[in-house]
XYZ file of C-alpha atoms in Angstrom:
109
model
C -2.559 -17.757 -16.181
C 0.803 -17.928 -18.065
C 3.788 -16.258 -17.150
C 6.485 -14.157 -19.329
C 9.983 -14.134 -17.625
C 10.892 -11.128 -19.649
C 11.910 -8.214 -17.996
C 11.744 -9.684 -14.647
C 15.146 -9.691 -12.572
C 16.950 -12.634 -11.790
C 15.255 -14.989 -8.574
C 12.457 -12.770 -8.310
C 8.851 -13.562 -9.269
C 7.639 -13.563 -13.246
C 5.096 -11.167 -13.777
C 1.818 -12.558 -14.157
C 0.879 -11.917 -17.800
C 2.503 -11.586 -20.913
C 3.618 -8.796 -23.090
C 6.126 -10.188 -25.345
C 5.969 -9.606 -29.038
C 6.805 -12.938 -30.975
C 10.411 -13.849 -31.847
C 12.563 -11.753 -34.520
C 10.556 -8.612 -33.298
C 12.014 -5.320 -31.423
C 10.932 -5.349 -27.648
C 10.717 -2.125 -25.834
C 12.120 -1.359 -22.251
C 11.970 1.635 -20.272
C 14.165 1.338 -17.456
C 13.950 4.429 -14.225
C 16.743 3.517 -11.879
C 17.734 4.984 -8.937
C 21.230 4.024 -7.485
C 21.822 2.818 -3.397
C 23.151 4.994 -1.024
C 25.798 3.696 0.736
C 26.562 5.604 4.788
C 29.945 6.742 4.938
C 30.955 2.983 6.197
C 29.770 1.694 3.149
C 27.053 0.096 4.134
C 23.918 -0.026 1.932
C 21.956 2.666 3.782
C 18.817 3.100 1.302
C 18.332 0.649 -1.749
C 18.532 1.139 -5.334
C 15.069 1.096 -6.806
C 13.709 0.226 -10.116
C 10.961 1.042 -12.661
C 10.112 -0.814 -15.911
C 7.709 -0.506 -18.912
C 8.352 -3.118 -21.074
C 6.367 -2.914 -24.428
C 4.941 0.481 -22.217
C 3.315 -1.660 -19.998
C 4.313 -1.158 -16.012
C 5.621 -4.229 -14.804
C 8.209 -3.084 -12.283
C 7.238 -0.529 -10.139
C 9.793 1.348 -7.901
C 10.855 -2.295 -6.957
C 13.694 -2.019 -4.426
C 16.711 -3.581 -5.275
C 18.458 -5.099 -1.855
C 22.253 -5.742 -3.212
C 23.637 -7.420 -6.173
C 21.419 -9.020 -8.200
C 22.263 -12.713 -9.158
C 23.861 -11.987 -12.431
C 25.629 -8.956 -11.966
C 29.161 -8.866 -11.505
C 31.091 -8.576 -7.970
C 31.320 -4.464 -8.303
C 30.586 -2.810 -4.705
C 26.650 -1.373 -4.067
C 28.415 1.390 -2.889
C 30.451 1.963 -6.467
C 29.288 2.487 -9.845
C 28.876 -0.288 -12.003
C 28.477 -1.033 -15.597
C 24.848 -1.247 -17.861
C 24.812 -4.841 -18.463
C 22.323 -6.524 -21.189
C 21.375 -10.162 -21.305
C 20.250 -12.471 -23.977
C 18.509 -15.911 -22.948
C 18.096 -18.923 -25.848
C 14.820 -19.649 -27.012
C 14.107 -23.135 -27.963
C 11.436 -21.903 -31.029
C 14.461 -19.484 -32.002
C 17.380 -22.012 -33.720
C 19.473 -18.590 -34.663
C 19.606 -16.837 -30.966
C 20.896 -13.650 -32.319
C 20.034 -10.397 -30.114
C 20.506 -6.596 -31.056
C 20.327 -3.599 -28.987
C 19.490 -0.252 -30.546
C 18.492 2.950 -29.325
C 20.010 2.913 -25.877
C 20.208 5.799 -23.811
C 21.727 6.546 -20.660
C 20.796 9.799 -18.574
C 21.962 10.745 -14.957
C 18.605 11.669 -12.922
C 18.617 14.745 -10.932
């Protein structure tokens, strides 16, 4: 069965189908995140965890997220860090040019 790297995190497993649109088309993510909590040592105490729709298909679910991921930068667990977005070249793409639109950001309770 093929395999989609898209909205998979970095050095974990792809997901096992795909749900990419083609090229030059707007993909859809729907990201749930819940921040670590660090102990008052700042120690990880309880990981973050994760949920993603991509396309509104499930394929994260409340994945726990042990530490930094492999391309985030060196902020703490235990501090806030910034939204960061990534872009990957596609060899049947000769103009790799991604756009973001429609982001939103909202603290859970």
């Amino acid at each position: 069965m093929p395999t989609d790297p898209a909205a998979r995190f970095t050095g974990s497993m792809p997901r096992s189908s795909i749900m990419s649109r083609p090229p030059k088309e707007w993909q859809s993510y729907d990201v749930v995140f819940h921040a670590p909590k660090c102990g008052p040592d700042r120690q990880l105490a309880t990981p973050g965890t994760v949920t993603v729709l991509y396309n509104g298909v499930l394929v994260q679910d409340n994945v726990a997220i042990r530490g930094r991921t492999t391309s985030s930068d060196n902020t703490d667990v235990c501090e806030d860090g910034p939204l960061m977005l990534q872009d990957h070249y596609h060899p049947d793409v000769k103009e790799t040019f991604m756009q973001f639109r429609n982001i939103w950001v909202r603290p859970l309770p």
